[in-house]
Amino acid sequence: MSQPLAATPSLEDVTESIIFPPGDIYSDEPPLESDLHREQIDLLIRLIKWWWRDRQDFYATGNLTIYFSPNQKKSEEFRGPDFFVVLDTEKKDRKSWVVWQEDGKYPNVIIELLSNSTASVDKGLKKQIYQNTFRTPDYFWFDPNNLELQGFHIVDGQYQELVPTESGWLWSQQLGLYLAVYLGKLRFFTPDGQLVMLPEEESNQQLQQVNQQLEQTNQQLEQERQRATILAERLRAAGIDPEQIF
């Protein structure tokens, strides 16, 4: 009698049986909604990395999968925030954020970018996960299209909505920075209200300051030239040759 053929394992079964070495689980996030979303995520990452360029104790990224299964399986319990920051961790590149390989650490700050297809999840299910499972202290959402910005901070285990300043800014306790809309983009501001700038923006600002100083110097020189001209005319009117004074 012929023996029944063994069932051929599926790709999913094979994948699930693989024990991944530390740090070898790739992110598995879908494409971003639009150029606006991609540009906004890139902007936030570049800004915080530049602002904290001398620090080695944080990880900032975007559109990267966070795996947090208690069974340590990559097919269970995962989310991909649009932007997040983890504090008190090693500053290095990663393929994904695997909680059980990162001393059980979850993000300290999460920012989700709203879209028509994700807004209800970002405001509902994800907010609950970030509050109850991640225990992420600061959670914000921002809509790159209509510029809606809202933020929350955990108090006694529950997200409490942040009250904006008169200028509409929201304070991130974890980052020590304000979040606010500036020229149609979500940006960071220092506690004293200064815009956190990209390196090229800082260079442009320095160049503008140099140009302003040169312009002021030229204006002062022109004023001195005009005074000298007036003085020379008055001397000539008094019968004195200005060239013979010195």
PDB file of C-alpha atoms in Angstrom:
ATOM      1  CA  MET A   1       0.000   0.000   0.000  1.00  0.00           C
ATOM      2  CA  SER A   2       1.315   3.391  -0.893  1.00  0.00           C
ATOM      3  CA  GLN A   3       2.009   5.791   1.927  1.00  0.00           C
ATOM      4  CA  PRO A   4       0.107   9.134   2.015  1.00  0.00           C
ATOM      5  CA  LEU A   5       2.176  12.048   0.882  1.00  0.00           C
ATOM      6  CA  ALA A   6       3.278  14.426   3.623  1.00  0.00           C
ATOM      7  CA  ALA A   7       1.766  17.874   3.404  1.00  0.00           C
ATOM      8  CA  THR A   8       4.139  20.385   1.910  1.00  0.00           C
ATOM      9  CA  PRO A   9       4.884  23.080   4.497  1.00  0.00           C
ATOM     10  CA  SER A  10       3.815  26.535   3.463  1.00  0.00           C
ATOM     11  CA  LEU A  11       6.195  29.474   3.285  1.00  0.00           C
ATOM     12  CA  GLU A  12       4.466  30.940   6.337  1.00  0.00           C
ATOM     13  CA  ASP A  13       5.008  27.715   8.335  1.00  0.00           C
ATOM     14  CA  VAL A  14       8.661  27.639   7.370  1.00  0.00           C
ATOM     15  CA  THR A  15       9.093  31.295   8.250  1.00  0.00           C
ATOM     16  CA  GLU A  16       7.435  30.822  11.632  1.00  0.00           C
ATOM     17  CA  SER A  17       9.776  27.930  12.469  1.00  0.00           C
ATOM     18  CA  ILE A  18      12.880  30.042  11.858  1.00  0.00           C
ATOM     19  CA  ILE A  19      14.570  31.383  14.950  1.00  0.00           C
ATOM     20  CA  PHE A  20      15.808  34.818  14.011  1.00  0.00           C
ATOM     21  CA  PRO A  21      19.113  35.936  15.489  1.00  0.00           C
ATOM     22  CA  PRO A  22      19.087  39.199  17.445  1.00  0.00           C
ATOM     23  CA  GLY A  23      18.437  42.244  15.275  1.00  0.00           C
ATOM     24  CA  ASP A  24      17.704  40.199  12.153  1.00  0.00           C
ATOM     25  CA  ILE A  25      13.963  40.799  11.862  1.00  0.00           C
ATOM     26  CA  TYR A  26      13.174  43.131   8.993  1.00  0.00           C
ATOM     27  CA  SER A  27      10.586  45.863   9.071  1.00  0.00           C
ATOM     28  CA  ASP A  28       7.379  45.063   7.220  1.00  0.00           C
ATOM     29  CA  GLU A  29       5.603  48.346   6.650  1.00  0.00           C
ATOM     30  CA  PRO A  30       3.330  49.225   3.690  1.00  0.00           C
ATOM     31  CA  PRO A  31       4.153  52.125   1.349  1.00  0.00           C
ATOM     32  CA  LEU A  32       3.448  55.607   2.642  1.00  0.00           C
ATOM     33  CA  GLU A  33       0.247  57.402   1.709  1.00  0.00           C
ATOM     34  CA  SER A  34       1.833  60.277  -0.194  1.00  0.00           C
ATOM     35  CA  ASP A  35       4.904  62.399  -0.761  1.00  0.00           C
ATOM     36  CA  LEU A  36       3.658  64.699   2.015  1.00  0.00           C
ATOM     37  CA  HIS A  37       3.758  61.828   4.506  1.00  0.00           C
ATOM     38  CA  ARG A  38       7.209  60.667   3.391  1.00  0.00           C
ATOM     39  CA  GLU A  39       8.669  64.175   3.462  1.00  0.00           C
ATOM     40  CA  GLN A  40       7.175  64.875   6.893  1.00  0.00           C
ATOM     41  CA  ILE A  41       8.603  61.671   8.375  1.00  0.00           C
ATOM     42  CA  ASP A  42      12.039  62.344   6.885  1.00  0.00           C
ATOM     43  CA  LEU A  43      11.916  65.895   8.234  1.00  0.00           C
ATOM     44  CA  LEU A  44      11.128  64.806  11.791  1.00  0.00           C
ATOM     45  CA  ILE A  45      13.877  62.176  11.771  1.00  0.00           C
ATOM     46  CA  ARG A  46      16.495  64.576  10.424  1.00  0.00           C
ATOM     47  CA  LEU A  47      15.508  67.303  12.872  1.00  0.00           C
ATOM     48  CA  ILE A  48      15.718  65.212  16.036  1.00  0.00           C
ATOM     49  CA  LYS A  49      18.936  63.511  14.939  1.00  0.00           C
ATOM     50  CA  TRP A  50      20.554  66.863  14.209  1.00  0.00           C
ATOM     51  CA  TRP A  51      19.247  68.449  17.411  1.00  0.00           C
ATOM     52  CA  TRP A  52      20.651  65.554  19.444  1.00  0.00           C
ATOM     53  CA  ARG A  53      23.724  64.995  17.275  1.00  0.00           C
ATOM     54  CA  ASP A  54      26.010  64.892  20.322  1.00  0.00           C
ATOM     55  CA  ARG A  55      23.896  62.300  22.136  1.00  0.00           C
ATOM     56  CA  GLN A  56      24.384  58.540  21.869  1.00  0.00           C
ATOM     57  CA  ASP A  57      21.470  57.403  24.042  1.00  0.00           C
ATOM     58  CA  PHE A  58      18.436  57.486  21.759  1.00  0.00           C
ATOM     59  CA  TYR A  59      16.942  55.889  18.668  1.00  0.00           C
ATOM     60  CA  ALA A  60      14.748  57.857  16.259  1.00  0.00           C
ATOM     61  CA  THR A  61      13.166  56.479  13.109  1.00  0.00           C
ATOM     62  CA  GLY A  62       9.974  56.305  11.092  1.00  0.00           C
ATOM     63  CA  ASN A  63       7.711  53.877   9.247  1.00  0.00           C
ATOM     64  CA  LEU A  64       9.544  50.993  10.930  1.00  0.00           C
ATOM     65  CA  THR A  65       7.901  47.923  12.445  1.00  0.00           C
ATOM     66  CA  ILE A  66       7.818  47.455  16.205  1.00  0.00           C
ATOM     67  CA  TYR A  67       7.518  43.759  17.119  1.00  0.00           C
ATOM     68  CA  PHE A  68       6.177  43.220  20.624  1.00  0.00           C
ATOM     69  CA  SER A  69       4.734  39.697  20.762  1.00  0.00           C
ATOM     70  CA  PRO A  70       4.975  38.146  24.259  1.00  0.00           C
ATOM     71  CA  ASN A  71       5.625  34.866  22.408  1.00  0.00           C
ATOM     72  CA  GLN A  72       8.516  36.509  20.547  1.00  0.00           C
ATOM     73  CA  LYS A  73       6.974  35.793  17.128  1.00  0.00           C
ATOM     74  CA  LYS A  74       7.238  38.277  14.330  1.00  0.00           C
ATOM     75  CA  SER A  75       3.791  37.314  13.014  1.00  0.00           C
ATOM     76  CA  GLU A  76       2.097  38.401  16.244  1.00  0.00           C
ATOM     77  CA  GLU A  77       1.614  41.832  17.791  1.00  0.00           C
ATOM     78  CA  PHE A  78       3.379  44.385  15.625  1.00  0.00           C
ATOM     79  CA  ARG A  79       2.800  47.999  14.691  1.00  0.00           C
ATOM     80  CA  GLY A  80       4.632  50.527  12.546  1.00  0.00           C
ATOM     81  CA  PRO A  81       4.404  54.091  13.878  1.00  0.00           C
ATOM     82  CA  ASP A  82       5.145  56.808  11.361  1.00  0.00           C
ATOM     83  CA  PHE A  83       7.709  58.364  13.698  1.00  0.00           C
ATOM     84  CA  PHE A  84       8.985  57.295  17.085  1.00  0.00           C
ATOM     85  CA  VAL A  85      11.793  57.942  19.550  1.00  0.00           C
ATOM     86  CA  VAL A  86      13.184  55.572  22.152  1.00  0.00           C
ATOM     87  CA  LEU A  87      15.273  57.072  24.942  1.00  0.00           C
ATOM     88  CA  ASP A  88      18.047  55.493  27.021  1.00  0.00           C
ATOM     89  CA  THR A  89      19.033  53.050  24.302  1.00  0.00           C
ATOM     90  CA  GLU A  90      21.954  52.579  21.937  1.00  0.00           C
ATOM     91  CA  LYS A  91      22.128  54.907  18.972  1.00  0.00           C
ATOM     92  CA  LYS A  92      22.601  52.564  16.010  1.00  0.00           C
ATOM     93  CA  ASP A  93      20.880  51.492  12.807  1.00  0.00           C
ATOM     94  CA  ARG A  94      18.251  48.748  13.034  1.00  0.00           C
ATOM     95  CA  LYS A  95      16.142  46.695  10.621  1.00  0.00           C
ATOM     96  CA  SER A  96      13.168  46.925  12.981  1.00  0.00           C
ATOM     97  CA  TRP A  97      12.474  47.517  16.669  1.00  0.00           C
ATOM     98  CA  VAL A  98      12.107  44.164  18.427  1.00  0.00           C
ATOM     99  CA  VAL A  99      10.984  44.774  21.991  1.00  0.00           C
ATOM    100  CA  TRP A 100      12.239  41.467  23.378  1.00  0.00           C
ATOM    101  CA  GLN A 101      15.676  42.183  21.920  1.00  0.00           C
ATOM    102  CA  GLU A 102      15.743  45.752  23.286  1.00  0.00           C
ATOM    103  CA  ASP A 103      15.441  45.125  27.029  1.00  0.00           C
ATOM    104  CA  GLY A 104      11.658  45.381  26.787  1.00  0.00           C
ATOM    105  CA  LYS A 105      11.796  49.041  25.790  1.00  0.00           C
ATOM    106  CA  TYR A 106       8.932  50.730  23.954  1.00  0.00           C
ATOM    107  CA  PRO A 107       8.930  54.197  22.335  1.00  0.00           C
ATOM    108  CA  ASN A 108       8.888  57.242  24.584  1.00  0.00           C
ATOM    109  CA  VAL A 109       7.341  59.367  21.837  1.00  0.00           C
ATOM    110  CA  ILE A 110       5.152  58.391  18.880  1.00  0.00           C
ATOM    111  CA  ILE A 111       3.805  60.622  16.118  1.00  0.00           C
ATOM    112  CA  GLU A 112       1.275  59.259  13.646  1.00  0.00           C
ATOM    113  CA  LEU A 113       0.516  61.049  10.377  1.00  0.00           C
ATOM    114  CA  LEU A 114      -3.178  60.917   9.615  1.00  0.00           C
ATOM    115  CA  SER A 115      -4.711  60.049   6.265  1.00  0.00           C
ATOM    116  CA  ASN A 116      -8.205  59.139   5.106  1.00  0.00           C
ATOM    117  CA  SER A 117      -7.406  55.444   5.372  1.00  0.00           C
ATOM    118  CA  THR A 118      -5.622  55.504   8.744  1.00  0.00           C
ATOM    119  CA  ALA A 119      -7.161  58.311  10.802  1.00  0.00           C
ATOM    120  CA  SER A 120      -9.769  56.151  12.556  1.00  0.00           C
ATOM    121  CA  VAL A 121      -7.159  53.528  13.516  1.00  0.00           C
ATOM    122  CA  ASP A 122      -4.616  56.138  14.637  1.00  0.00           C
ATOM    123  CA  LYS A 123      -7.222  57.834  16.833  1.00  0.00           C
ATOM    124  CA  GLY A 124      -8.742  54.601  18.108  1.00  0.00           C
ATOM    125  CA  LEU A 125      -7.000  51.231  18.138  1.00  0.00           C
ATOM    126  CA  LYS A 126      -3.424  52.530  17.944  1.00  0.00           C
ATOM    127  CA  LYS A 127      -4.068  55.099  20.654  1.00  0.00           C
ATOM    128  CA  GLN A 128      -5.292  52.311  22.936  1.00  0.00           C
ATOM    129  CA  ILE A 129      -2.279  50.106  22.142  1.00  0.00           C
ATOM    130  CA  TYR A 130       0.168  52.941  22.733  1.00  0.00           C
ATOM    131  CA  GLN A 131      -1.566  53.731  26.028  1.00  0.00           C
ATOM    132  CA  ASN A 132      -2.224  50.269  27.433  1.00  0.00           C
ATOM    133  CA  THR A 133       0.581  48.119  25.974  1.00  0.00           C
ATOM    134  CA  PHE A 134       3.405  50.408  24.921  1.00  0.00           C
ATOM    135  CA  ARG A 135       2.801  52.840  27.786  1.00  0.00           C
ATOM    136  CA  THR A 136       4.297  55.487  25.507  1.00  0.00           C
ATOM    137  CA  PRO A 137       4.304  58.722  27.543  1.00  0.00           C
ATOM    138  CA  ASP A 138       3.841  61.156  24.615  1.00  0.00           C
ATOM    139  CA  TYR A 139       1.558  60.433  21.660  1.00  0.00           C
ATOM    140  CA  PHE A 140       0.748  62.892  18.880  1.00  0.00           C
ATOM    141  CA  TRP A 141      -1.074  62.777  15.590  1.00  0.00           C
ATOM    142  CA  PHE A 142      -0.747  65.201  12.710  1.00  0.00           C
ATOM    143  CA  ASP A 143      -2.556  65.471   9.395  1.00  0.00           C
ATOM    144  CA  PRO A 144      -0.204  66.781   6.677  1.00  0.00           C
ATOM    145  CA  ASN A 145      -3.193  67.783   4.550  1.00  0.00           C
ATOM    146  CA  ASN A 146      -5.434  69.782   6.882  1.00  0.00           C
ATOM    147  CA  LEU A 147      -2.706  70.423   9.535  1.00  0.00           C
ATOM    148  CA  GLU A 148      -4.713  68.906  12.409  1.00  0.00           C
ATOM    149  CA  LEU A 149      -2.427  68.454  15.413  1.00  0.00           C
ATOM    150  CA  GLN A 150      -3.319  66.814  18.702  1.00  0.00           C
ATOM    151  CA  GLY A 151      -1.231  65.393  21.531  1.00  0.00           C
ATOM    152  CA  PHE A 152      -1.556  63.284  24.661  1.00  0.00           C
ATOM    153  CA  HIS A 153       0.511  62.506  27.744  1.00  0.00           C
ATOM    154  CA  ILE A 154      -0.021  59.561  30.070  1.00  0.00           C
ATOM    155  CA  VAL A 155      -1.277  60.491  33.526  1.00  0.00           C
ATOM    156  CA  ASP A 156      -2.135  57.659  35.949  1.00  0.00           C
ATOM    157  CA  GLY A 157      -2.131  55.174  33.097  1.00  0.00           C
ATOM    158  CA  GLN A 158      -4.483  57.154  30.842  1.00  0.00           C
ATOM    159  CA  TYR A 159      -3.827  59.539  27.980  1.00  0.00           C
ATOM    160  CA  GLN A 160      -4.745  63.087  28.861  1.00  0.00           C
ATOM    161  CA  GLU A 161      -5.102  65.534  25.983  1.00  0.00           C
ATOM    162  CA  LEU A 162      -2.422  68.219  25.935  1.00  0.00           C
ATOM    163  CA  VAL A 163      -3.593  71.814  26.155  1.00  0.00           C
ATOM    164  CA  PRO A 164      -1.946  73.892  23.413  1.00  0.00           C
ATOM    165  CA  THR A 165      -0.312  77.232  24.074  1.00  0.00           C
ATOM    166  CA  GLU A 166      -1.885  80.431  22.763  1.00  0.00           C
ATOM    167  CA  SER A 167       0.180  79.870  19.609  1.00  0.00           C
ATOM    168  CA  GLY A 168      -1.177  76.330  19.214  1.00  0.00           C
ATOM    169  CA  TRP A 169       2.050  74.613  20.316  1.00  0.00           C
ATOM    170  CA  LEU A 170       2.072  71.277  22.149  1.00  0.00           C
ATOM    171  CA  TRP A 171       4.741  70.364  24.706  1.00  0.00           C
ATOM    172  CA  SER A 172       6.520  67.006  24.563  1.00  0.00           C
ATOM    173  CA  GLN A 173       7.799  66.210  28.025  1.00  0.00           C
ATOM    174  CA  GLN A 174       9.921  63.358  26.702  1.00  0.00           C
ATOM    175  CA  LEU A 175      11.644  65.392  24.000  1.00  0.00           C
ATOM    176  CA  GLY A 176      11.836  68.618  25.962  1.00  0.00           C
ATOM    177  CA  LEU A 177      10.539  70.378  22.855  1.00  0.00           C
ATOM    178  CA  TYR A 178       7.345  71.907  21.526  1.00  0.00           C
ATOM    179  CA  LEU A 179       5.579  70.541  18.455  1.00  0.00           C
ATOM    180  CA  ALA A 180       3.888  73.062  16.175  1.00  0.00           C
ATOM    181  CA  VAL A 181       2.929  73.666  12.565  1.00  0.00           C
ATOM    182  CA  TYR A 182       5.369  75.926  10.740  1.00  0.00           C
ATOM    183  CA  LEU A 183       5.015  76.712   7.025  1.00  0.00           C
ATOM    184  CA  GLY A 184       2.721  73.727   6.553  1.00  0.00           C
ATOM    185  CA  LYS A 185       5.038  71.224   8.262  1.00  0.00           C
ATOM    186  CA  LEU A 186       5.172  69.749  11.762  1.00  0.00           C
ATOM    187  CA  ARG A 187       8.306  71.145  13.408  1.00  0.00           C
ATOM    188  CA  PHE A 188      10.060  71.199  16.776  1.00  0.00           C
ATOM    189  CA  PHE A 189      10.625  74.324  18.848  1.00  0.00           C
ATOM    190  CA  THR A 190      12.875  74.841  21.867  1.00  0.00           C
ATOM    191  CA  PRO A 191      11.458  75.752  25.298  1.00  0.00           C
ATOM    192  CA  ASP A 192      12.325  79.405  24.614  1.00  0.00           C
ATOM    193  CA  GLY A 193      10.478  79.341  21.301  1.00  0.00           C
ATOM    194  CA  GLN A 194      13.329  78.933  18.817  1.00  0.00           C
ATOM    195  CA  LEU A 195      12.779  76.824  15.711  1.00  0.00           C
ATOM    196  CA  VAL A 196      14.841  73.612  15.652  1.00  0.00           C
ATOM    197  CA  MET A 197      16.568  73.862  12.291  1.00  0.00           C
ATOM    198  CA  LEU A 198      18.167  71.491   9.839  1.00  0.00           C
ATOM    199  CA  PRO A 199      21.896  71.955   9.209  1.00  0.00           C
ATOM    200  CA  GLU A 200      21.243  73.618   5.861  1.00  0.00           C
ATOM    201  CA  GLU A 201      18.750  75.973   7.505  1.00  0.00           C
ATOM    202  CA  GLU A 202      21.327  76.883  10.128  1.00  0.00           C
ATOM    203  CA  SER A 203      23.864  77.558   7.353  1.00  0.00           C
ATOM    204  CA  ASN A 204      21.362  79.719   5.485  1.00  0.00           C
ATOM    205  CA  GLN A 205      20.573  81.630   8.653  1.00  0.00           C
ATOM    206  CA  GLN A 206      24.269  82.233   9.326  1.00  0.00           C
ATOM    207  CA  LEU A 207      24.722  83.384   5.740  1.00  0.00           C
ATOM    208  CA  GLN A 208      21.794  85.751   6.087  1.00  0.00           C
ATOM    209  CA  GLN A 209      23.272  87.142   9.297  1.00  0.00           C
ATOM    210  CA  VAL A 210      26.620  87.708   7.570  1.00  0.00           C
ATOM    211  CA  ASN A 211      24.862  89.425   4.653  1.00  0.00           C
ATOM    212  CA  GLN A 212      22.911  91.608   7.069  1.00  0.00           C
ATOM    213  CA  GLN A 213      26.116  92.580   8.864  1.00  0.00           C
ATOM    214  CA  LEU A 214      27.749  93.434   5.532  1.00  0.00           C
ATOM    215  CA  GLU A 215      24.727  95.486   4.537  1.00  0.00           C
ATOM    216  CA  GLN A 216      24.833  97.354   7.857  1.00  0.00           C
ATOM    217  CA  THR A 217      28.556  97.979   7.416  1.00  0.00           C
ATOM    218  CA  ASN A 218      27.982  99.288   3.877  1.00  0.00           C
ATOM    219  CA  GLN A 219      25.214 101.551   5.145  1.00  0.00           C
ATOM    220  CA  GLN A 220      27.500 102.928   7.853  1.00  0.00           C
ATOM    221  CA  LEU A 221      30.271 103.522   5.311  1.00  0.00           C
ATOM    222  CA  GLU A 222      27.840 105.316   3.017  1.00  0.00           C
ATOM    223  CA  GLN A 223      26.665 107.504   5.901  1.00  0.00           C
ATOM    224  CA  GLU A 224      30.280 108.384   6.738  1.00  0.00           C
ATOM    225  CA  ARG A 225      30.963 109.190   3.079  1.00  0.00           C
ATOM    226  CA  GLN A 226      27.935 111.485   2.974  1.00  0.00           C
ATOM    227  CA  ARG A 227      29.077 113.252   6.172  1.00  0.00           C
ATOM    228  CA  ALA A 228      32.558 113.713   4.714  1.00  0.00           C
ATOM    229  CA  THR A 229      31.081 115.183   1.530  1.00  0.00           C
ATOM    230  CA  ILE A 230      28.912 117.647   3.492  1.00  0.00           C
ATOM    231  CA  LEU A 231      31.865 118.670   5.672  1.00  0.00           C
ATOM    232  CA  ALA A 232      34.057 119.251   2.613  1.00  0.00           C
ATOM    233  CA  GLU A 233      31.376 121.444   1.041  1.00  0.00           C
ATOM    234  CA  ARG A 234      31.079 123.539   4.209  1.00  0.00           C
ATOM    235  CA  LEU A 235      34.848 124.004   4.392  1.00  0.00           C
ATOM    236  CA  ARG A 236      34.975 125.161   0.790  1.00  0.00           C
ATOM    237  CA  ALA A 237      32.114 127.582   1.490  1.00  0.00           C
ATOM    238  CA  ALA A 238      34.210 129.002   4.334  1.00  0.00           C
ATOM    239  CA  GLY A 239      37.158 129.445   1.964  1.00  0.00           C
ATOM    240  CA  ILE A 240      39.076 126.464   3.278  1.00  0.00           C
ATOM    241  CA  ASP A 241      40.481 123.819   0.959  1.00  0.00           C
ATOM    242  CA  PRO A 242      39.713 120.421   2.581  1.00  0.00           C
ATOM    243  CA  GLU A 243      42.755 118.952   0.849  1.00  0.00           C
ATOM    244  CA  GLN A 244      45.050 121.340   2.687  1.00  0.00           C
ATOM    245  CA  ILE A 245      43.817 120.445   6.196  1.00  0.00           C
ATOM    246  CA  PHE A 246      45.863 117.279   6.530  1.00  0.00           C
TER     247      PHE A 246
END
